[in-house]
XYZ file of C-alpha atoms in Angstrom:
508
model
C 120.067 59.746 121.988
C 116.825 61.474 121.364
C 116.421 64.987 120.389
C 116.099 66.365 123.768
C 118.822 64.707 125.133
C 121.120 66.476 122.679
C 119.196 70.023 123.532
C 119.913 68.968 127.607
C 123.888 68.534 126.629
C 123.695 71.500 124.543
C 122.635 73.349 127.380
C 125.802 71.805 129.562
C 128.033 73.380 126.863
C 125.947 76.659 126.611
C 125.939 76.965 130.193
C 129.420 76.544 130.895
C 130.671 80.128 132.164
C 132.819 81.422 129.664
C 130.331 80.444 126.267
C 127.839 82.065 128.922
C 130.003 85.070 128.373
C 130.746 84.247 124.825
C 127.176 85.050 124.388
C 126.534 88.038 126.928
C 129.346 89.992 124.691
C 128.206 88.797 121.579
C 124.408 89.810 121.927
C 125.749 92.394 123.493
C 128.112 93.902 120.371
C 124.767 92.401 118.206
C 122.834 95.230 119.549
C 125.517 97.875 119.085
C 125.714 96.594 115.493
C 122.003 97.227 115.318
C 122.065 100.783 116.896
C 124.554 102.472 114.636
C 123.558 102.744 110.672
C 125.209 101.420 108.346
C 127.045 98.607 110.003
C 124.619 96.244 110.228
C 124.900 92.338 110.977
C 127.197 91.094 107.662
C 129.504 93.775 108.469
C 129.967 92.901 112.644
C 130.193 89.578 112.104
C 132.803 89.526 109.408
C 134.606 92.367 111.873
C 134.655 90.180 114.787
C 136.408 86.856 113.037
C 139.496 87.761 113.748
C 138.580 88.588 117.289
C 136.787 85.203 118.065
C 140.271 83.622 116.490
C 142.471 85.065 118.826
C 140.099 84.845 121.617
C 139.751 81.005 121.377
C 143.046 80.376 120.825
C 143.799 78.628 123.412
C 140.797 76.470 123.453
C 140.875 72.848 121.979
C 139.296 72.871 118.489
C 135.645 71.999 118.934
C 135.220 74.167 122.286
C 137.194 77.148 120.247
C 134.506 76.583 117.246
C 131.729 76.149 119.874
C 132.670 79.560 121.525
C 133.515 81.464 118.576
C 130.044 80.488 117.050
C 128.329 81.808 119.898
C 129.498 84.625 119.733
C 129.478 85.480 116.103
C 125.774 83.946 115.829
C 124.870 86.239 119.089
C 126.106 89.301 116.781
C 123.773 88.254 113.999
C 120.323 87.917 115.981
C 121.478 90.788 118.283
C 121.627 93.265 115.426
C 118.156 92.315 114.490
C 117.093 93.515 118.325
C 119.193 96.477 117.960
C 118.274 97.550 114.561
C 114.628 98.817 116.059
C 116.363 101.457 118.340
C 117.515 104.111 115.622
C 114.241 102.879 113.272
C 112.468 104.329 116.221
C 114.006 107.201 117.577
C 115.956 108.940 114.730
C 113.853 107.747 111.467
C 117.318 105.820 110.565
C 117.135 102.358 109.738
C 119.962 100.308 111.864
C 120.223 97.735 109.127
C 118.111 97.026 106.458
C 115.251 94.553 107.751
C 114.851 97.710 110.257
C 113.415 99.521 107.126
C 109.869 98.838 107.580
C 109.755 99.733 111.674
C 110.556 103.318 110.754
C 106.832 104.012 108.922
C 104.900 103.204 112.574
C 107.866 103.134 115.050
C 108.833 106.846 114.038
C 105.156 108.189 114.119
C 104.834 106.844 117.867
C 107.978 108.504 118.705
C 107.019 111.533 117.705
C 103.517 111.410 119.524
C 105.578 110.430 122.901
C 105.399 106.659 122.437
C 108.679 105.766 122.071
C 108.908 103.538 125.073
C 105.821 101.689 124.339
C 107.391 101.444 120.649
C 111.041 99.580 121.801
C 109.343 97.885 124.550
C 107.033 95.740 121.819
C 109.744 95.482 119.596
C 111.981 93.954 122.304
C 109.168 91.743 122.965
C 108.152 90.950 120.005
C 112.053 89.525 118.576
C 111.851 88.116 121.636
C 109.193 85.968 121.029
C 109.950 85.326 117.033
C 113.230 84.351 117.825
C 111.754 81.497 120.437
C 109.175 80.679 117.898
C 112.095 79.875 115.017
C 114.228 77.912 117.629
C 111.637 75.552 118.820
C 110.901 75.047 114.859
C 115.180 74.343 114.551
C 114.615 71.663 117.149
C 111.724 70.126 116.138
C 113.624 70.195 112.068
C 117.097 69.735 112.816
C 117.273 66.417 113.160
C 114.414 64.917 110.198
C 115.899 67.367 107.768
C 119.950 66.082 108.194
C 118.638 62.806 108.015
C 116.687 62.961 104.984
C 119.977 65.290 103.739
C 121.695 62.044 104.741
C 120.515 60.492 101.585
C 121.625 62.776 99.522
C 124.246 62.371 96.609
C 126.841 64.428 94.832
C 124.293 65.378 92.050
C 121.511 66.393 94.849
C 124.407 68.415 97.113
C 126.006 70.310 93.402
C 122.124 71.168 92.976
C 121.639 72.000 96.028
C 124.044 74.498 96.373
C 123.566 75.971 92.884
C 119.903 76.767 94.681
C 121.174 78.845 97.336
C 123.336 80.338 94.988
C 120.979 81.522 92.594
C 118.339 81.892 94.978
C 121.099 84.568 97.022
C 121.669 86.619 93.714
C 118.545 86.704 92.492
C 117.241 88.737 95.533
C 120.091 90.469 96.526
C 120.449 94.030 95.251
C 118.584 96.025 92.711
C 119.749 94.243 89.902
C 119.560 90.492 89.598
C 122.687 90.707 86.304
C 124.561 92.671 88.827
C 123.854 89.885 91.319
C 125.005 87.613 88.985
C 127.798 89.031 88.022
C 128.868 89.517 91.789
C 128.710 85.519 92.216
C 130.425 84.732 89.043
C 133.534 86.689 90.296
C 133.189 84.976 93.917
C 133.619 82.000 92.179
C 136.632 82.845 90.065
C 138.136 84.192 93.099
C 137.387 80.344 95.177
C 138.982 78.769 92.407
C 142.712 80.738 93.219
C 145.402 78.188 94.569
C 145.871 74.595 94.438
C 143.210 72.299 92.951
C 142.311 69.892 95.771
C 141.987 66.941 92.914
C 145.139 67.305 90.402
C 147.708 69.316 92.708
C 147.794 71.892 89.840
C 148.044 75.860 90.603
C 145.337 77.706 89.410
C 145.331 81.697 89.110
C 148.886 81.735 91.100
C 150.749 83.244 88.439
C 153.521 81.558 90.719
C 153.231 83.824 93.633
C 153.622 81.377 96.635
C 151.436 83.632 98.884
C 148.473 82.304 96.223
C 149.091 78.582 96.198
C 147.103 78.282 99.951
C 143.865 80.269 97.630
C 142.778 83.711 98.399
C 141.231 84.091 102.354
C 137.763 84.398 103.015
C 138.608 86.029 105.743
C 140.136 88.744 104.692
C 138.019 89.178 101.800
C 135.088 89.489 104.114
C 136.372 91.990 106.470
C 137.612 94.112 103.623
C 134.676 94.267 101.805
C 132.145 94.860 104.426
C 134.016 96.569 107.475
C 136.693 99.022 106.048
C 134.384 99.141 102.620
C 131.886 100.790 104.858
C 134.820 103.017 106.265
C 135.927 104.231 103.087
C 132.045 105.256 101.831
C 131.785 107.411 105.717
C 135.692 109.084 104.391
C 135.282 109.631 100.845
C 131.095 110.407 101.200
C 131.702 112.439 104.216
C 128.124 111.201 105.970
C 127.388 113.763 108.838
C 123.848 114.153 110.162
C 123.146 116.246 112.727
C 120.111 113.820 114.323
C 117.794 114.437 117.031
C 116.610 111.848 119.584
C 112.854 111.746 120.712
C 113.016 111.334 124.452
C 111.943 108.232 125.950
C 109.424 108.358 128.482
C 107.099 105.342 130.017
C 109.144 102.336 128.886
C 106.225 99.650 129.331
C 103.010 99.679 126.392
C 99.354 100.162 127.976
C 97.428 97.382 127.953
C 95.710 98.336 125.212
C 98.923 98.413 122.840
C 100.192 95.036 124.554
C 96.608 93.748 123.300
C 96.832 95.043 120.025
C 100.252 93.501 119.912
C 99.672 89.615 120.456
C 98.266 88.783 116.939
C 100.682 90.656 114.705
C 103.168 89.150 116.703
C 102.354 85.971 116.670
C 101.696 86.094 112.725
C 105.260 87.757 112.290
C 106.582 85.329 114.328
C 105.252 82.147 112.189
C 105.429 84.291 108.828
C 109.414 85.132 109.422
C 109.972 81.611 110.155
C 108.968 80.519 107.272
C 110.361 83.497 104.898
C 113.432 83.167 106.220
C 114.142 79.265 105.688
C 113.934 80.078 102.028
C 117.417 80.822 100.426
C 118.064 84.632 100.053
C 114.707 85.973 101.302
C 116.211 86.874 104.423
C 114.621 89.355 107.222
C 113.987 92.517 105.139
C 111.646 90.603 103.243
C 110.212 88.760 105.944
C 109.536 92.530 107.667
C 108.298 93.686 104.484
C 105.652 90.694 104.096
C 104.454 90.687 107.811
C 103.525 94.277 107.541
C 101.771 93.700 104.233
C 99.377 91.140 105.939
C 99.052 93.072 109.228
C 97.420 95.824 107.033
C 95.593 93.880 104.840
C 94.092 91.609 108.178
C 93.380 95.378 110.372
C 90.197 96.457 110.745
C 91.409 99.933 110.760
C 94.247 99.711 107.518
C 94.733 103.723 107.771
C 96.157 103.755 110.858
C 98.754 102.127 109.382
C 101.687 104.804 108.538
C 100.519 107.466 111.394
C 101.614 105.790 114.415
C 99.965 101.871 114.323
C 101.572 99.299 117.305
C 101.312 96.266 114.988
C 103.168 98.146 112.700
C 105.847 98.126 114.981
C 104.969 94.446 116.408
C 104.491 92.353 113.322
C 107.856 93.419 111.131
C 110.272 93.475 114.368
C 108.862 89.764 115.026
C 109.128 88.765 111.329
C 112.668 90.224 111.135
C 114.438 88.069 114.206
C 111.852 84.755 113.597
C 114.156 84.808 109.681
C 116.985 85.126 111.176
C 116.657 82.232 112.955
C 114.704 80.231 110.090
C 117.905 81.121 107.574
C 120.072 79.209 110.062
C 117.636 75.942 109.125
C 119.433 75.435 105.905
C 122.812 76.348 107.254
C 123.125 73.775 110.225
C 121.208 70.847 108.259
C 121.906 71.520 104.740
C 124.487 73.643 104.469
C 123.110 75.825 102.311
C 123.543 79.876 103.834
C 120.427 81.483 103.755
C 121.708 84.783 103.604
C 125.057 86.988 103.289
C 125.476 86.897 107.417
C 124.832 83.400 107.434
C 127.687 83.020 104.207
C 129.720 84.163 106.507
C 129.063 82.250 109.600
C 129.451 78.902 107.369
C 132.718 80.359 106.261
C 134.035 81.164 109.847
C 132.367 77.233 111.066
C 135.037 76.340 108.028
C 137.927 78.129 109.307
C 137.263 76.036 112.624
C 137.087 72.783 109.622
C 133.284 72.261 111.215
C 131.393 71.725 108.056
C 127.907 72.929 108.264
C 125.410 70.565 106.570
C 123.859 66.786 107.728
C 126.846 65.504 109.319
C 127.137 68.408 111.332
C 124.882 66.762 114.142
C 126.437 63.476 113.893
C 130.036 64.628 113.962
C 130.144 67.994 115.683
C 126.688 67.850 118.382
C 128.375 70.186 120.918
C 129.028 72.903 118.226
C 125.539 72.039 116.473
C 123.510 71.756 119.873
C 125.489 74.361 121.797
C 124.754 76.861 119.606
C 121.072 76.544 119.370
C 120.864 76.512 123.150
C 123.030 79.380 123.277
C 120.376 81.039 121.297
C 117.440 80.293 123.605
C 119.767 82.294 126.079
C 121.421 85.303 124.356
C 117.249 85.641 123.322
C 116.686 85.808 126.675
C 120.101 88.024 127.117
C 118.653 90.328 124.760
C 115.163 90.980 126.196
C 116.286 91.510 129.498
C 119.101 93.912 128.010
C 117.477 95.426 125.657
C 114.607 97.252 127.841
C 116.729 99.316 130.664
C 119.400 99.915 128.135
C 117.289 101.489 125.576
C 118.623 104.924 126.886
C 122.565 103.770 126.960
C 122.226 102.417 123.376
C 120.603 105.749 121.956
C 123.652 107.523 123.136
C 126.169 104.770 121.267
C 123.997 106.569 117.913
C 125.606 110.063 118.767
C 129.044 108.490 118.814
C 131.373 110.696 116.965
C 132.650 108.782 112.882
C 135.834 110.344 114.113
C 136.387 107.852 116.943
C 134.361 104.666 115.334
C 136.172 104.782 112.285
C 139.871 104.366 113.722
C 138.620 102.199 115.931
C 136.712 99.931 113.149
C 140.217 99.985 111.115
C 142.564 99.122 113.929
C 139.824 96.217 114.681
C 139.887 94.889 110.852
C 144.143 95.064 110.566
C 145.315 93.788 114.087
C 142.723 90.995 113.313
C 143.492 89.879 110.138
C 147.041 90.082 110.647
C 146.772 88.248 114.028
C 144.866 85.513 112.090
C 146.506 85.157 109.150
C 150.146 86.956 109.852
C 150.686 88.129 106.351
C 151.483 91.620 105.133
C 150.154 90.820 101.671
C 146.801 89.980 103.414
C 146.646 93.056 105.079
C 147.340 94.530 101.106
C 144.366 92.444 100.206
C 142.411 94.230 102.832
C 142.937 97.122 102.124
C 142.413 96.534 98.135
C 139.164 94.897 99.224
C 138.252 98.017 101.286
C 138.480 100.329 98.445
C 136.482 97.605 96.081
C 134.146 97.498 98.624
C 133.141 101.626 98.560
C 132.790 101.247 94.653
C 130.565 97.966 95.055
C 128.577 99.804 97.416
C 128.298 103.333 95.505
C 127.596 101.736 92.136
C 125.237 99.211 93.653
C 126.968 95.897 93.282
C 125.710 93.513 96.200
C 128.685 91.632 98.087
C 127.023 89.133 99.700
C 126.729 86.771 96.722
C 130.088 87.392 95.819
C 131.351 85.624 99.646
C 128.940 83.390 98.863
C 130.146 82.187 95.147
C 133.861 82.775 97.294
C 132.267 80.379 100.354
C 130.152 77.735 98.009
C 132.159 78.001 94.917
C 134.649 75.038 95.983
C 132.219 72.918 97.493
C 130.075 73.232 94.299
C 133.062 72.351 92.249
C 134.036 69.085 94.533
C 130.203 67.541 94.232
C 130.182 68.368 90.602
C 133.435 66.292 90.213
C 132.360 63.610 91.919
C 129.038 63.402 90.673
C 130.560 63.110 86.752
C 132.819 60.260 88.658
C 130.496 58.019 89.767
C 128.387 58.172 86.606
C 131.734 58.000 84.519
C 131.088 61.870 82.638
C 127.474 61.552 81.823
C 125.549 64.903 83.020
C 122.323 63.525 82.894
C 122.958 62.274 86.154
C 121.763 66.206 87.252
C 118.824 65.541 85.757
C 117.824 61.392 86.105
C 117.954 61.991 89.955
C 114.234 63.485 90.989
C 115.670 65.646 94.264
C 118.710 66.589 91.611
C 116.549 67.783 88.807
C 113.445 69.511 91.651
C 116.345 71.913 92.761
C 117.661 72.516 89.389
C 114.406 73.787 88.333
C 113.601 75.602 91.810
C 116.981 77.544 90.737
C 115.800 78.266 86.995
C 112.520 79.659 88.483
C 113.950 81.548 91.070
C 116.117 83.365 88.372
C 113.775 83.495 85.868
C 110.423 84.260 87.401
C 111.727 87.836 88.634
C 113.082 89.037 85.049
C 109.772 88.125 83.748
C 107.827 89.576 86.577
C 109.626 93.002 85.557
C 108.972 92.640 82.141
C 105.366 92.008 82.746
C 105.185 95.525 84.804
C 106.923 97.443 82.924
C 104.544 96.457 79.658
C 101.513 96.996 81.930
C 103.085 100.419 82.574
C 103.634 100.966 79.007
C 99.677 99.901 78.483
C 98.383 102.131 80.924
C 100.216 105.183 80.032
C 99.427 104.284 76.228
């Protein structure tokens, strides 16, 4: 079958009424996500797991995985919609690729243009996240083909890419990063080893033997670890809304729009196929080459529409490009995406080149399900404006029980253990200090997601070629990635060090 075949039966799944619905409530929660700070899209996703679990229960496997994906993927690129709202009207970044709409998208608020603001953003992820899924078509299929060829060596290198790629631009601190992945793996290597049947870590506790649960790590780490820093930090802000007037741009600011959004749009794409540059950087870049490309660069800051425009395109068009690597490679582009491979495992749907081959309804499903819950999303997004700002005012003192009761019920109902619902709560409390002392914990579930699969293709790599390890480095593809990953680590530490001696010059 050709590739739009497989789009025209991805459709017939997509359309089907309850993944119709599937994706309705998970764009839908996505833009909720977005609205209130600090959630943001690693933290709804991993939340709603255990609720796509018991939801699809009763589904046969591949429609369950179809459905839950959906959903969870509808949370992810509905969070980048939603994100805009509180960027906009309150100054407060929704999530973090948000950061970059409050400089322009706050200043037009404030002169009365808040409408015109969320209108252009709405239009604008609109249109970025159409851009990145045509690209997905058009890529899908070449790229798991070519991935087709790949062996053991090329897949160990492969993943030590996103890997290192992931940690070297999450957080602050790229030894912190490191550090974070190094213990993801320690933890994926808990339980029985696949290979020799021995336990490993178990300390013969039987609950160990099946290996820790990403699951539950997730949830604990992100959801109730973002519970415990609202408790123990005691974050109350007493905001105020700019009121929303004329909800459709002038002519003018829809002109003014078209270029930065088509150059976001292409830009994102592009940013976010790359392993752990993700959306925020994507927004960040887009806005850099709006201002350098304006005629008028000081407008920029006090109130400029392609301010608005260009980063809100950039930020959706990357989170569709990081799903590139996911679906054909298997490789997770970012922390949300970590998690959506780990929740396509829990369904045994293994992301990477035979995904398409073995699994086309989940694969092709869910990237027409995206071409809807896009459209979902713009035609949501601009006469609910006004019912979303009002989700920002809701009180901590009814989201947070509800958040909790959400993480326990669902972990238990997925995994019906009381020492996993320990776990949580451990992970919960390491989550608040990861967070306070600025330890990123998305490459820890990804060293907890990629550490096994790393450890399989390096086993069978040193298999075939009967213990020699220059078989990482004799293979071209093998030994292109392995030095991708070295540059990827090492170009930033020098890049400091280089600054901070110019620094040192120009102050001497």
């Amino acid at each position: 079958m050709s590739t739009f075949d497989y789009l025209i039966h991805g459709f017939g799944t997509a359309l089907i009424w309850y993944n119709l619905l599937f994706a309705f409530v998970g764009v839908l929660i996505g833009t909720a996500v977005g609205v209130l700070p600090g959630i943001g899209p690693m933290s709804g996703v991993a939340l709603l797991i255990p609720v796509t679990a018991s939801i699809t229960g009763g589904l046969p496997p591949e429609q369950a995985a179809t459905s839950a994906i959906i959903l969870l993927a509808g949370v992810y690129y509905g969070a980048m919609y939603g994100g805009s709202t509180t960027s906009i009207l309150l100054n407060t970044p929704g999530e973090s690729s948000s950061v970059v709409t409050t400089l322009d998208g706050y200043q037009m608020a404030k002169k009365g243009r808040a409408g015109s603001a969320l209108s252009i953003s709405a239009i604008g992820s609109f249109v970025g996240g159409i851009v990145t899924l045509i690209a997905l078509i058009a890529l899908a299929k070449p790229l798991s083909e070519v991935a087709l060829k790949f062996g053991p060596a090329e897949y160990f290198s492969l993943m030590l890419l996103g890997l290192g790629a992931v940690s070297g631009l999450a957080g602050k601190s790229v030894t912190k990063a490191l550090i974070m992945t190094v213990c993801g793996l320690l933890v994926g290597t808990i339980g029985i080893d696949s290979v020799s049947g021995i336990a490993r870590f178990t300390f013969n506790v039987p609950w160990l033997f099946q290996g820790i649960e990403f699951l539950t790590i997730a949830v604990g780490l992100f959801a109730l670890g973002e519970v415990f820093k609202t408790i123990l930090e005691k974050e109350e802000e007493d905001v105020e809304i700019s009121r929303i007037n004329n909800m459709l741009p002038s002519k003018q600011e829809f002109k003014e729009s078209v270029g930065p959004i088509a150059r976001g749009s292409i830009l994102g794409f592009f940013v976010g196929i790359l392993p752990g540059a993700g959306a925020t950087l994507a927004s960040f870049f887009s806005y850099i080459l709006e201002k350098k490309v304006s005629k008028n660069p000081e407008k920029f800051g006090t109130g400029a529409i392609a301010g608005v425009a260009a980063p809100e395109s950039a930020n959706n068009a990357a989170s569709g490009g990081a799903m590139i690597p996911l679906l054909t490679l298997g490789i997770p582009g970012s922390g949300t995406t970590a998690i959506l491979m780990g929740a396509l495992m829990m369904y045994n749907v293994q992301p990477g080149p035979l995904l398409f081959e073995d699994h086309p309804q989940v694969a092709w499903g869910l990237i027409a399900s995206m071409f809807i819950g896009n459209l979902m999303l713009l035609i949501l997004n601009l006469p609910l404006v006004k019912v979303f700002a009002k989700i920002i005012q809701t009180p901590k003192k009814y989201l947070i029980p509800m958040i909790i009761a959400i993480s326990i019920f669902g972990v238990y109902a997925v995994q019906v253990s009381v020492n996993d619902l320990l776990l949580l709560l451990a992970c919960g409390v390491l989550g608040y200090f990861f967070s306070k002392y600025d330890y990123p914990i998305a490459p820890l579930v990804l060293g907890l997601v990629l550490g096994p699969m790393i450890e399989n293709n390096l086993r069978r790599a040193l298999t075939i070629s009967n213990g020699d390890y220059s078989v990482f480095f004799t293979r071209p593809l093998s030994l292109v990635f392995l030095i991708i990953t070295f540059l990827w680590l090492v170009i930033p530490f020098l890049m400091k060090k280089k600054g901070k001696e110019v620094i040192i010059n120009v102050e001497g």
